[in-house]
mmCIF file with all atom_site columns, C-alpha atoms in Angstrom:
data_model
loop_
_atom_site.group_PDB
_atom_site.id
_atom_site.type_symbol
_atom_site.label_atom_id
_atom_site.label_alt_id
_atom_site.label_comp_id
_atom_site.label_asym_id
_atom_site.label_entity_id
_atom_site.label_seq_id
_atom_site.pdbx_PDB_ins_code
_atom_site.Cartn_x
_atom_site.Cartn_y
_atom_site.Cartn_z
_atom_site.occupancy
_atom_site.B_iso_or_equiv
_atom_site.pdbx_formal_charge
_atom_site.auth_seq_id
_atom_site.auth_comp_id
_atom_site.auth_asym_id
_atom_site.auth_atom_id
_atom_site.pdbx_PDB_model_num
ATOM 1   C CA . MET A 1 1   ? 0.235   -0.175 0.332  1.00 53.00 ? 135 MET A CA 1
ATOM 2   C CA . LYS A 1 2   ? 0.954   3.307  -1.245 1.00 51.00 ? 136 LYS A CA 1
ATOM 3   C CA . ALA A 1 3   ? 2.514   5.872  1.898  1.00 50.00 ? 137 ALA A CA 1
ATOM 4   C CA . ASN A 1 4   ? -0.407  8.260  0.935  1.00 52.00 ? 138 ASN A CA 1
ATOM 5   C CA . SER A 1 5   ? -3.155  5.368  0.620  1.00 50.00 ? 139 SER A CA 1
ATOM 6   C CA . LYS A 1 6   ? -2.115  4.507  4.657  1.00 44.00 ? 140 LYS A CA 1
ATOM 7   C CA . ARG A 1 7   ? -2.325  8.307  5.811  1.00 47.00 ? 141 ARG A CA 1
ATOM 8   C CA . LYS A 1 8   ? -5.515  8.917  4.699  1.00 47.00 ? 142 LYS A CA 1
ATOM 9   C CA . VAL A 1 9   ? -6.352  5.495  6.016  1.00 44.00 ? 143 VAL A CA 1
ATOM 10  C CA . PHE A 1 10  ? -5.483  6.365  9.139  1.00 42.00 ? 144 PHE A CA 1
ATOM 11  C CA . GLY A 1 11  ? -6.980  9.594  9.166  1.00 49.00 ? 145 GLY A CA 1
ATOM 12  C CA . ASP A 1 12  ? -10.579 8.583  7.897  1.00 51.00 ? 146 ASP A CA 1
ATOM 13  C CA . ALA A 1 13  ? -9.940  5.571  11.021 1.00 44.00 ? 147 ALA A CA 1
ATOM 14  C CA . VAL A 1 14  ? -9.083  8.857  12.660 1.00 42.00 ? 148 VAL A CA 1
ATOM 15  C CA . ASP A 1 15  ? -12.472 10.793 11.381 1.00 48.00 ? 149 ASP A CA 1
ATOM 16  C CA . LEU A 1 16  ? -14.628 7.814  12.483 1.00 40.00 ? 150 LEU A CA 1
ATOM 17  C CA . LEU A 1 17  ? -13.113 7.319  16.064 1.00 43.00 ? 151 LEU A CA 1
ATOM 18  C CA . MET A 1 18  ? -13.638 11.267 16.555 1.00 43.00 ? 152 MET A CA 1
ATOM 19  C CA . GLY A 1 19  ? -17.118 10.922 15.878 1.00 46.00 ? 153 GLY A CA 1
ATOM 20  C CA . ASP A 1 20  ? -17.986 8.496  17.518 1.00 45.00 ? 154 ASP A CA 1
ATOM 21  C CA . MET A 1 21  ? -16.459 9.794  20.831 1.00 40.00 ? 155 MET A CA 1
ATOM 22  C CA . GLU A 1 22  ? -18.803 13.376 20.380 1.00 43.00 ? 156 GLU A CA 1
ATOM 23  C CA . GLU A 1 23  ? -21.954 10.711 19.902 1.00 43.00 ? 157 GLU A CA 1
ATOM 24  C CA . VAL A 1 24  ? -20.488 9.548  23.421 1.00 39.00 ? 158 VAL A CA 1
ATOM 25  C CA . THR A 1 25  ? -19.866 12.661 25.225 1.00 51.00 ? 159 THR A CA 1
ATOM 26  C CA . MET A 1 26  ? -23.247 15.261 24.265 1.00 56.00 ? 160 MET A CA 1
ATOM 27  C CA . PRO A 1 27  ? -26.080 13.364 25.844 1.00 62.00 ? 161 PRO A CA 1
ATOM 28  C CA . ARG A 1 28  ? -29.389 12.420 23.875 1.00 70.00 ? 162 ARG A CA 1
ATOM 29  C CA . GLY A 1 29  ? -31.704 15.667 23.289 1.00 80.00 ? 163 GLY A CA 1
ATOM 30  C CA . VAL A 1 30  ? -28.732 17.933 24.785 1.00 91.00 ? 164 VAL A CA 1
ATOM 31  C CA . GLN A 1 31  ? -27.170 20.834 21.544 1.00 95.00 ? 165 GLN A CA 1
ATOM 32  C CA . MET A 1 32  ? -24.030 23.269 22.072 1.00 96.00 ? 166 MET A CA 1
ATOM 33  C CA . VAL A 1 33  ? -25.762 26.724 22.219 1.00 97.00 ? 167 VAL A CA 1
ATOM 34  C CA . PRO A 1 34  ? -24.235 29.992 21.886 1.00 97.00 ? 168 PRO A CA 1
ATOM 35  C CA . VAL A 1 35  ? -23.718 31.535 25.276 1.00 97.00 ? 169 VAL A CA 1
ATOM 36  C CA . LYS A 1 36  ? -24.514 35.324 23.456 1.00 96.00 ? 170 LYS A CA 1
ATOM 37  C CA . ASN A 1 37  ? -28.041 34.232 21.917 1.00 97.00 ? 171 ASN A CA 1
ATOM 38  C CA . ILE A 1 38  ? -28.967 33.141 25.262 1.00 97.00 ? 172 ILE A CA 1
ATOM 39  C CA . GLN A 1 39  ? -31.055 36.093 27.632 1.00 97.00 ? 173 GLN A CA 1
ATOM 40  C CA . ALA A 1 40  ? -32.272 35.755 31.222 1.00 96.00 ? 174 ALA A CA 1
ATOM 41  C CA . PHE A 1 41  ? -35.367 34.325 32.223 1.00 95.00 ? 175 PHE A CA 1
ATOM 42  C CA . HIS A 1 42  ? -37.573 37.656 31.719 1.00 91.00 ? 176 HIS A CA 1
ATOM 43  C CA . ASP A 1 43  ? -39.014 37.960 35.534 1.00 83.00 ? 177 ASP A CA 1
ATOM 44  C CA . HIS A 1 44  ? -36.069 36.095 36.806 1.00 89.00 ? 178 HIS A CA 1
ATOM 45  C CA . PRO A 1 45  ? -36.325 36.375 41.260 1.00 88.00 ? 179 PRO A CA 1
ATOM 46  C CA . PHE A 1 46  ? -33.277 35.077 42.150 1.00 92.00 ? 180 PHE A CA 1
ATOM 47  C CA . HIS A 1 47  ? -30.323 36.289 42.656 1.00 91.00 ? 181 HIS A CA 1
ATOM 48  C CA . LEU A 1 48  ? -26.901 35.460 41.096 1.00 92.00 ? 182 LEU A CA 1
ATOM 49  C CA . TYR A 1 49  ? -23.756 34.645 42.474 1.00 93.00 ? 183 TYR A CA 1
ATOM 50  C CA . GLU A 1 50  ? -21.747 36.781 44.221 1.00 92.00 ? 184 GLU A CA 1
ATOM 51  C CA . GLY A 1 51  ? -18.086 37.081 45.102 1.00 95.00 ? 185 GLY A CA 1
ATOM 52  C CA . GLU A 1 52  ? -15.488 34.017 46.128 1.00 95.00 ? 186 GLU A CA 1
ATOM 53  C CA . ARG A 1 53  ? -19.220 31.897 44.809 1.00 93.00 ? 187 ARG A CA 1
ATOM 54  C CA . LEU A 1 54  ? -19.248 33.754 41.376 1.00 96.00 ? 188 LEU A CA 1
ATOM 55  C CA . GLU A 1 55  ? -15.382 33.279 40.992 1.00 96.00 ? 189 GLU A CA 1
ATOM 56  C CA . ASP A 1 56  ? -14.999 29.946 42.151 1.00 96.00 ? 190 ASP A CA 1
ATOM 57  C CA . MET A 1 57  ? -17.343 28.646 39.690 1.00 96.00 ? 191 MET A CA 1
ATOM 58  C CA . ILE A 1 58  ? -15.278 30.825 36.405 1.00 97.00 ? 192 ILE A CA 1
ATOM 59  C CA . ALA A 1 59  ? -12.163 29.078 37.789 1.00 97.00 ? 193 ALA A CA 1
ATOM 60  C CA . SER A 1 60  ? -14.729 26.181 36.834 1.00 95.00 ? 194 SER A CA 1
ATOM 61  C CA . VAL A 1 61  ? -15.835 26.249 34.431 1.00 96.00 ? 195 VAL A CA 1
ATOM 62  C CA . LYS A 1 62  ? -12.351 27.972 32.898 1.00 95.00 ? 196 LYS A CA 1
ATOM 63  C CA . GLU A 1 63  ? -11.715 24.216 33.795 1.00 95.00 ? 197 GLU A CA 1
ATOM 64  C CA . HIS A 1 64  ? -13.892 21.832 32.660 1.00 94.00 ? 198 HIS A CA 1
ATOM 65  C CA . GLY A 1 65  ? -16.169 24.195 30.597 1.00 93.00 ? 199 GLY A CA 1
ATOM 66  C CA . VAL A 1 66  ? -19.720 23.537 31.767 1.00 94.00 ? 200 VAL A CA 1
ATOM 67  C CA . LEU A 1 67  ? -21.073 20.181 32.534 1.00 90.00 ? 201 LEU A CA 1
ATOM 68  C CA . ASN A 1 68  ? -24.294 19.499 33.044 1.00 90.00 ? 202 ASN A CA 1
ATOM 69  C CA . PRO A 1 69  ? -26.302 21.106 30.925 1.00 93.00 ? 203 PRO A CA 1
ATOM 70  C CA . VAL A 1 70  ? -28.427 24.265 30.943 1.00 95.00 ? 204 VAL A CA 1
ATOM 71  C CA . ILE A 1 71  ? -32.003 24.399 30.108 1.00 95.00 ? 205 ILE A CA 1
ATOM 72  C CA . VAL A 1 72  ? -33.933 27.379 27.762 1.00 97.00 ? 206 VAL A CA 1
ATOM 73  C CA . GLN A 1 73  ? -37.351 27.949 26.094 1.00 96.00 ? 207 GLN A CA 1
ATOM 74  C CA . LYS A 1 74  ? -36.668 28.770 21.909 1.00 96.00 ? 208 LYS A CA 1
ATOM 75  C CA . LEU A 1 75  ? -37.483 32.196 21.172 1.00 94.00 ? 209 LEU A CA 1
ATOM 76  C CA . ASP A 1 76  ? -37.671 33.872 17.468 1.00 92.00 ? 210 ASP A CA 1
ATOM 77  C CA . THR A 1 77  ? -34.849 36.000 18.823 1.00 89.00 ? 211 THR A CA 1
ATOM 78  C CA . GLY A 1 78  ? -32.750 33.621 20.183 1.00 95.00 ? 212 GLY A CA 1
ATOM 79  C CA . TYR A 1 79  ? -32.739 31.447 23.513 1.00 97.00 ? 213 TYR A CA 1
ATOM 80  C CA . GLU A 1 80  ? -34.322 32.215 27.022 1.00 97.00 ? 214 GLU A CA 1
ATOM 81  C CA . MET A 1 81  ? -32.784 30.506 29.837 1.00 97.00 ? 215 MET A CA 1
ATOM 82  C CA . LEU A 1 82  ? -34.869 28.784 32.032 1.00 96.00 ? 216 LEU A CA 1
ATOM 83  C CA . SER A 1 83  ? -32.568 26.744 34.728 1.00 93.00 ? 217 SER A CA 1
ATOM 84  C CA . GLY A 1 84  ? -28.529 27.590 34.858 1.00 94.00 ? 218 GLY A CA 1
ATOM 85  C CA . HIS A 1 85  ? -28.242 31.098 35.285 1.00 96.00 ? 219 HIS A CA 1
ATOM 86  C CA . ASN A 1 86  ? -25.407 31.212 37.085 1.00 95.00 ? 220 ASN A CA 1
ATOM 87  C CA . ARG A 1 87  ? -23.696 28.723 34.802 1.00 95.00 ? 221 ARG A CA 1
ATOM 88  C CA . TRP A 1 88  ? -24.596 30.963 31.713 1.00 97.00 ? 222 TRP A CA 1
ATOM 89  C CA . ASN A 1 89  ? -23.497 33.598 34.154 1.00 97.00 ? 223 ASN A CA 1
ATOM 90  C CA . ALA A 1 90  ? -20.045 32.084 34.625 1.00 97.00 ? 224 ALA A CA 1
ATOM 91  C CA . ALA A 1 91  ? -19.461 30.834 30.970 1.00 97.00 ? 225 ALA A CA 1
ATOM 92  C CA . LYS A 1 92  ? -19.685 34.593 29.735 1.00 96.00 ? 226 LYS A CA 1
ATOM 93  C CA . LEU A 1 93  ? -17.635 35.571 32.219 1.00 97.00 ? 227 LEU A CA 1
ATOM 94  C CA . ALA A 1 94  ? -15.177 33.436 31.623 1.00 96.00 ? 228 ALA A CA 1
ATOM 95  C CA . GLY A 1 95  ? -14.916 33.524 27.941 1.00 96.00 ? 229 GLY A CA 1
ATOM 96  C CA . ILE A 1 96  ? -16.654 30.784 26.736 1.00 95.00 ? 230 ILE A CA 1
ATOM 97  C CA . LYS A 1 97  ? -18.982 30.532 23.795 1.00 96.00 ? 231 LYS A CA 1
ATOM 98  C CA . GLU A 1 98  ? -21.281 27.985 23.997 1.00 96.00 ? 232 GLU A CA 1
ATOM 99  C CA . ILE A 1 99  ? -23.298 25.710 26.340 1.00 96.00 ? 233 ILE A CA 1
ATOM 100 C CA . PRO A 1 100 ? -24.713 22.732 26.316 1.00 96.00 ? 234 PRO A CA 1
ATOM 101 C CA . ALA A 1 101 ? -28.659 22.834 26.799 1.00 96.00 ? 235 ALA A CA 1
ATOM 102 C CA . ILE A 1 102 ? -31.764 21.439 26.977 1.00 95.00 ? 236 ILE A CA 1
ATOM 103 C CA . VAL A 1 103 ? -33.629 23.307 24.068 1.00 95.00 ? 237 VAL A CA 1
ATOM 104 C CA . LYS A 1 104 ? -38.049 23.049 24.987 1.00 94.00 ? 238 LYS A CA 1
ATOM 105 C CA . THR A 1 105 ? -40.843 24.373 22.753 1.00 93.00 ? 239 THR A CA 1
ATOM 106 C CA . ASP A 1 106 ? -43.772 25.740 23.203 1.00 91.00 ? 240 ASP A CA 1
ATOM 107 C CA . LEU A 1 107 ? -44.006 26.228 27.035 1.00 91.00 ? 241 LEU A CA 1
ATOM 108 C CA . SER A 1 108 ? -47.023 27.717 29.301 1.00 89.00 ? 242 SER A CA 1
ATOM 109 C CA . GLU A 1 109 ? -46.070 30.495 30.843 1.00 89.00 ? 243 GLU A CA 1
ATOM 110 C CA . GLU A 1 110 ? -47.418 28.432 34.055 1.00 87.00 ? 244 GLU A CA 1
ATOM 111 C CA . GLU A 1 111 ? -44.824 25.611 32.590 1.00 89.00 ? 245 GLU A CA 1
ATOM 112 C CA . ALA A 1 112 ? -41.930 27.968 32.308 1.00 91.00 ? 246 ALA A CA 1
ATOM 113 C CA . TYR A 1 113 ? -42.258 29.059 35.913 1.00 89.00 ? 247 TYR A CA 1
ATOM 114 C CA . VAL A 1 114 ? -41.915 25.947 37.511 1.00 88.00 ? 248 VAL A CA 1
ATOM 115 C CA . TYR A 1 115 ? -38.784 25.330 35.521 1.00 91.00 ? 249 TYR A CA 1
ATOM 116 C CA . VAL A 1 116 ? -37.505 28.065 36.759 1.00 91.00 ? 250 VAL A CA 1
ATOM 117 C CA . ILE A 1 117 ? -38.992 27.750 39.945 1.00 89.00 ? 251 ILE A CA 1
ATOM 118 C CA . GLU A 1 118 ? -38.334 23.849 40.570 1.00 86.00 ? 252 GLU A CA 1
ATOM 119 C CA . THR A 1 119 ? -34.522 24.478 39.864 1.00 87.00 ? 253 THR A CA 1
ATOM 120 C CA . ASN A 1 120 ? -33.757 26.480 42.005 1.00 87.00 ? 254 ASN A CA 1
ATOM 121 C CA . LEU A 1 121 ? -34.787 25.461 44.842 1.00 86.00 ? 255 LEU A CA 1
ATOM 122 C CA . MET A 1 122 ? -33.339 21.915 43.970 1.00 82.00 ? 256 MET A CA 1
ATOM 123 C CA . GLN A 1 123 ? -30.342 23.406 44.548 1.00 82.00 ? 257 GLN A CA 1
ATOM 124 C CA . ARG A 1 124 ? -31.242 25.301 47.254 1.00 82.00 ? 258 ARG A CA 1
ATOM 125 C CA . SER A 1 125 ? -34.768 24.600 50.033 1.00 86.00 ? 259 SER A CA 1
ATOM 126 C CA . PHE A 1 126 ? -37.179 27.359 50.575 1.00 89.00 ? 260 PHE A CA 1
ATOM 127 C CA . SER A 1 127 ? -35.417 27.659 54.556 1.00 88.00 ? 261 SER A CA 1
ATOM 128 C CA . ASP A 1 128 ? -32.130 29.060 51.998 1.00 89.00 ? 262 ASP A CA 1
ATOM 129 C CA . LEU A 1 129 ? -33.334 31.584 49.832 1.00 92.00 ? 263 LEU A CA 1
ATOM 130 C CA . ALA A 1 130 ? -34.177 35.283 50.607 1.00 92.00 ? 264 ALA A CA 1
ATOM 131 C CA . ILE A 1 131 ? -36.826 36.843 51.774 1.00 93.00 ? 265 ILE A CA 1
ATOM 132 C CA . SER A 1 132 ? -37.597 38.538 48.491 1.00 93.00 ? 266 SER A CA 1
ATOM 133 C CA . GLU A 1 133 ? -36.701 35.106 46.572 1.00 93.00 ? 267 GLU A CA 1
ATOM 134 C CA . LYS A 1 134 ? -38.489 32.825 48.997 1.00 93.00 ? 268 LYS A CA 1
ATOM 135 C CA . ALA A 1 135 ? -41.772 35.802 48.611 1.00 93.00 ? 269 ALA A CA 1
ATOM 136 C CA . ALA A 1 136 ? -41.033 35.259 44.417 1.00 90.00 ? 270 ALA A CA 1
ATOM 137 C CA . VAL A 1 137 ? -41.502 31.587 44.491 1.00 89.00 ? 271 VAL A CA 1
ATOM 138 C CA . LEU A 1 138 ? -45.327 31.914 46.725 1.00 91.00 ? 272 LEU A CA 1
ATOM 139 C CA . LYS A 1 139 ? -46.496 34.823 44.353 1.00 88.00 ? 273 LYS A CA 1
ATOM 140 C CA . ALA A 1 140 ? -45.495 31.941 41.588 1.00 84.00 ? 274 ALA A CA 1
ATOM 141 C CA . ARG A 1 141 ? -46.948 29.352 43.252 1.00 82.00 ? 275 ARG A CA 1
ATOM 142 C CA . TYR A 1 142 ? -50.324 31.317 43.411 1.00 80.00 ? 276 TYR A CA 1
ATOM 143 C CA . GLU A 1 143 ? -51.640 32.838 40.022 1.00 77.00 ? 277 GLU A CA 1
ATOM 144 C CA . LYS A 1 144 ? -48.990 30.921 38.356 1.00 70.00 ? 278 LYS A CA 1
ATOM 145 C CA . GLY A 1 145 ? -48.896 27.618 39.186 1.00 60.00 ? 279 GLY A CA 1
ATOM 146 C CA . SER A 1 146 ? -49.663 24.935 36.797 1.00 54.00 ? 280 SER A CA 1
ATOM 147 C CA . CYS A 1 147 ? -51.738 22.153 38.255 1.00 60.00 ? 281 CYS A CA 1
ATOM 148 C CA . GLN A 1 148 ? -50.246 19.949 39.839 1.00 66.00 ? 282 GLN A CA 1
ATOM 149 C CA . GLY A 1 149 ? -50.212 16.485 37.426 1.00 67.00 ? 283 GLY A CA 1
ATOM 150 C CA . LYS A 1 150 ? -48.168 18.508 35.216 1.00 75.00 ? 284 LYS A CA 1
ATOM 151 C CA . ARG A 1 151 ? -46.132 20.044 37.915 1.00 77.00 ? 285 ARG A CA 1
ATOM 152 C CA . ASN A 1 152 ? -45.428 16.458 39.000 1.00 81.00 ? 286 ASN A CA 1
ATOM 153 C CA . ASP A 1 153 ? -44.271 15.303 35.742 1.00 84.00 ? 287 ASP A CA 1
ATOM 154 C CA . ILE A 1 154 ? -42.588 18.484 35.386 1.00 83.00 ? 288 ILE A CA 1
ATOM 155 C CA . LEU A 1 155 ? -40.868 17.617 39.092 1.00 82.00 ? 289 LEU A CA 1
ATOM 156 C CA . ASN A 1 156 ? -39.524 14.327 37.427 1.00 85.00 ? 290 ASN A CA 1
ATOM 157 C CA . GLU A 1 157 ? -37.750 15.275 34.499 1.00 84.00 ? 291 GLU A CA 1
ATOM 158 C CA . ILE A 1 158 ? -35.566 18.099 36.389 1.00 79.00 ? 292 ILE A CA 1
ATOM 159 C CA . ALA A 1 159 ? -34.971 15.068 38.982 1.00 79.00 ? 293 ALA A CA 1
ATOM 160 C CA . ARG A 1 160 ? -33.651 12.495 36.074 1.00 80.00 ? 294 ARG A CA 1
ATOM 161 C CA . LEU A 1 161 ? -31.939 15.892 35.196 1.00 75.00 ? 295 LEU A CA 1
ATOM 162 C CA . GLU A 1 162 ? -29.895 16.424 38.003 1.00 70.00 ? 296 GLU A CA 1
ATOM 163 C CA . GLY A 1 163 ? -29.081 12.757 38.160 1.00 70.00 ? 297 GLY A CA 1
ATOM 164 C CA . LYS A 1 164 ? -31.192 13.007 41.677 1.00 68.00 ? 298 LYS A CA 1
ATOM 165 C CA . SER A 1 165 ? -34.281 10.077 42.592 1.00 64.00 ? 299 SER A CA 1
ATOM 166 C CA . SER A 1 166 ? -37.582 11.748 43.117 1.00 59.00 ? 300 SER A CA 1
ATOM 167 C CA . ASP A 1 167 ? -39.899 11.385 45.052 1.00 60.00 ? 301 ASP A CA 1
ATOM 168 C CA . VAL A 1 168 ? -42.435 13.137 43.516 1.00 54.00 ? 302 VAL A CA 1
ATOM 169 C CA . THR A 1 169 ? -44.922 10.147 42.432 1.00 46.00 ? 303 THR A CA 1
ATOM 170 C CA . SER A 1 170 ? -46.641 11.804 38.661 1.00 41.00 ? 304 SER A CA 1
ATOM 171 C CA . GLY A 1 171 ? -50.814 12.345 39.405 1.00 41.00 ? 305 GLY A CA 1
ATOM 172 C CA . HIS A 1 172 ? -53.225 13.455 37.247 1.00 40.00 ? 306 HIS A CA 1
ATOM 173 C CA . SER A 1 173 ? -54.942 15.886 39.339 1.00 43.00 ? 307 SER A CA 1
ATOM 174 C CA . ASP A 1 174 ? -55.750 18.966 37.604 1.00 43.00 ? 308 ASP A CA 1
ATOM 175 C CA . GLN A 1 175 ? -55.584 21.375 40.645 1.00 47.00 ? 309 GLN A CA 1
ATOM 176 C CA . LYS A 1 176 ? -53.602 24.578 41.612 1.00 52.00 ? 310 LYS A CA 1
ATOM 177 C CA . LEU A 1 177 ? -53.239 25.342 44.697 1.00 54.00 ? 311 LEU A CA 1
ATOM 178 C CA . THR A 1 178 ? -55.150 28.913 45.190 1.00 59.00 ? 312 THR A CA 1
ATOM 179 C CA . THR A 1 179 ? -55.337 29.512 48.556 1.00 77.00 ? 313 THR A CA 1
ATOM 180 C CA . ARG A 1 180 ? -52.868 31.296 51.183 1.00 85.00 ? 314 ARG A CA 1
ATOM 181 C CA . ASP A 1 181 ? -52.980 28.254 53.416 1.00 86.00 ? 315 ASP A CA 1
ATOM 182 C CA . ALA A 1 182 ? -52.921 25.565 50.931 1.00 84.00 ? 316 ALA A CA 1
ATOM 183 C CA . ILE A 1 183 ? -49.561 26.823 49.945 1.00 85.00 ? 317 ILE A CA 1
ATOM 184 C CA . GLY A 1 184 ? -48.403 27.890 52.941 1.00 88.00 ? 318 GLY A CA 1
ATOM 185 C CA . LYS A 1 185 ? -48.547 23.886 54.188 1.00 87.00 ? 319 LYS A CA 1
ATOM 186 C CA . GLU A 1 186 ? -46.693 23.120 51.511 1.00 84.00 ? 320 GLU A CA 1
ATOM 187 C CA . TYR A 1 187 ? -44.074 25.577 52.688 1.00 87.00 ? 321 TYR A CA 1
ATOM 188 C CA . GLU A 1 188 ? -44.831 24.684 56.278 1.00 89.00 ? 322 GLU A CA 1
ATOM 189 C CA . LEU A 1 189 ? -46.023 29.075 56.180 1.00 90.00 ? 323 LEU A CA 1
ATOM 190 C CA . SER A 1 190 ? -49.068 29.951 57.657 1.00 90.00 ? 324 SER A CA 1
ATOM 191 C CA . GLY A 1 191 ? -51.585 31.153 55.847 1.00 89.00 ? 325 GLY A CA 1
ATOM 192 C CA . SER A 1 192 ? -51.095 35.388 56.913 1.00 90.00 ? 326 SER A CA 1
ATOM 193 C CA . SER A 1 193 ? -47.282 34.615 56.036 1.00 91.00 ? 327 SER A CA 1
ATOM 194 C CA . VAL A 1 194 ? -47.937 33.491 53.122 1.00 91.00 ? 328 VAL A CA 1
ATOM 195 C CA . GLY A 1 195 ? -50.037 36.882 52.864 1.00 91.00 ? 329 GLY A CA 1
ATOM 196 C CA . ARG A 1 196 ? -47.412 39.222 53.788 1.00 92.00 ? 330 ARG A CA 1
ATOM 197 C CA . LEU A 1 197 ? -44.837 37.627 51.887 1.00 93.00 ? 331 LEU A CA 1
ATOM 198 C CA . LEU A 1 198 ? -47.189 38.134 48.365 1.00 91.00 ? 332 LEU A CA 1
ATOM 199 C CA . LYS A 1 199 ? -46.916 41.842 49.705 1.00 92.00 ? 333 LYS A CA 1
ATOM 200 C CA . LEU A 1 200 ? -44.117 42.160 49.683 1.00 91.00 ? 334 LEU A CA 1
ATOM 201 C CA . ASN A 1 201 ? -43.335 40.478 46.315 1.00 89.00 ? 335 ASN A CA 1
ATOM 202 C CA . ASP A 1 202 ? -45.516 43.728 45.231 1.00 89.00 ? 336 ASP A CA 1
ATOM 203 C CA . LEU A 1 203 ? -42.585 45.945 46.217 1.00 90.00 ? 337 LEU A CA 1
ATOM 204 C CA . ILE A 1 204 ? -40.033 48.083 43.584 1.00 88.00 ? 338 ILE A CA 1
ATOM 205 C CA . LYS A 1 205 ? -36.443 45.985 43.574 1.00 86.00 ? 339 LYS A CA 1
ATOM 206 C CA . PRO A 1 206 ? -34.748 48.939 45.431 1.00 89.00 ? 340 PRO A CA 1
ATOM 207 C CA . PHE A 1 207 ? -37.041 47.811 48.237 1.00 90.00 ? 341 PHE A CA 1
ATOM 208 C CA . LYS A 1 208 ? -36.948 44.347 48.520 1.00 90.00 ? 342 LYS A CA 1
ATOM 209 C CA . ASP A 1 209 ? -33.179 44.367 48.493 1.00 89.00 ? 343 ASP A CA 1
ATOM 210 C CA . MET A 1 210 ? -33.361 46.828 50.905 1.00 92.00 ? 344 MET A CA 1
ATOM 211 C CA . VAL A 1 211 ? -35.448 43.950 52.909 1.00 91.00 ? 345 VAL A CA 1
ATOM 212 C CA . ASP A 1 212 ? -32.943 40.732 51.689 1.00 89.00 ? 346 ASP A CA 1
ATOM 213 C CA . ARG A 1 213 ? -30.546 43.077 53.103 1.00 88.00 ? 347 ARG A CA 1
ATOM 214 C CA . VAL A 1 214 ? -31.840 43.905 56.696 1.00 86.00 ? 348 VAL A CA 1
ATOM 215 C CA . MET A 1 215 ? -33.312 40.343 56.761 1.00 82.00 ? 349 MET A CA 1
ATOM 216 C CA . PRO A 1 216 ? -30.173 37.778 56.203 1.00 73.00 ? 350 PRO A CA 1
ATOM 217 C CA . VAL A 1 217 ? -30.615 34.279 55.483 1.00 66.00 ? 351 VAL A CA 1
ATOM 218 C CA . SER A 1 218 ? -30.244 32.346 58.152 1.00 53.00 ? 352 SER A CA 1
#
């Protein structure tokens, strides 16, 4: 066999192996999305990491990349972040051009909020949230909460994506939590406490930030 033929066979074999590697490293349903084409969720209620926590995440992203895919929904103008705002922010600051993402389409406003709220609560418990974040969670559950059966399906999906076991039983109930007492029971709060937090959520952002400063998470 001629030398150039040997090189061609070797090159084809390498291309084939590299193709297999790409398929193995990219999980099903995940695609690379340009960071610049993603925008923050239009009503994102959670504080982004700052200080040392943010610096640690930037350093990790620079060294390893974004390992866990974010969740976005497709828009006419690009993508809107549902889960992974901190990973996305760290990637931008680290100069990363693309990140792995699971792309959702045709979500209702209620379903989008479930992804935003519940993925954050899977990372931090409700008690660990700042006051304004708790208020936003309760407001979303009170006004934008999807039916319980659909919410359970999304919770189970999120748990699988995070590699965690889910103790949520997928149901078919069409009920929403429409009273303060019902929502309070889920988060171990009284109905009156829920009412106060719902009113706090209506404050303008500077006032909510002030409340978070004077009542930090313990």
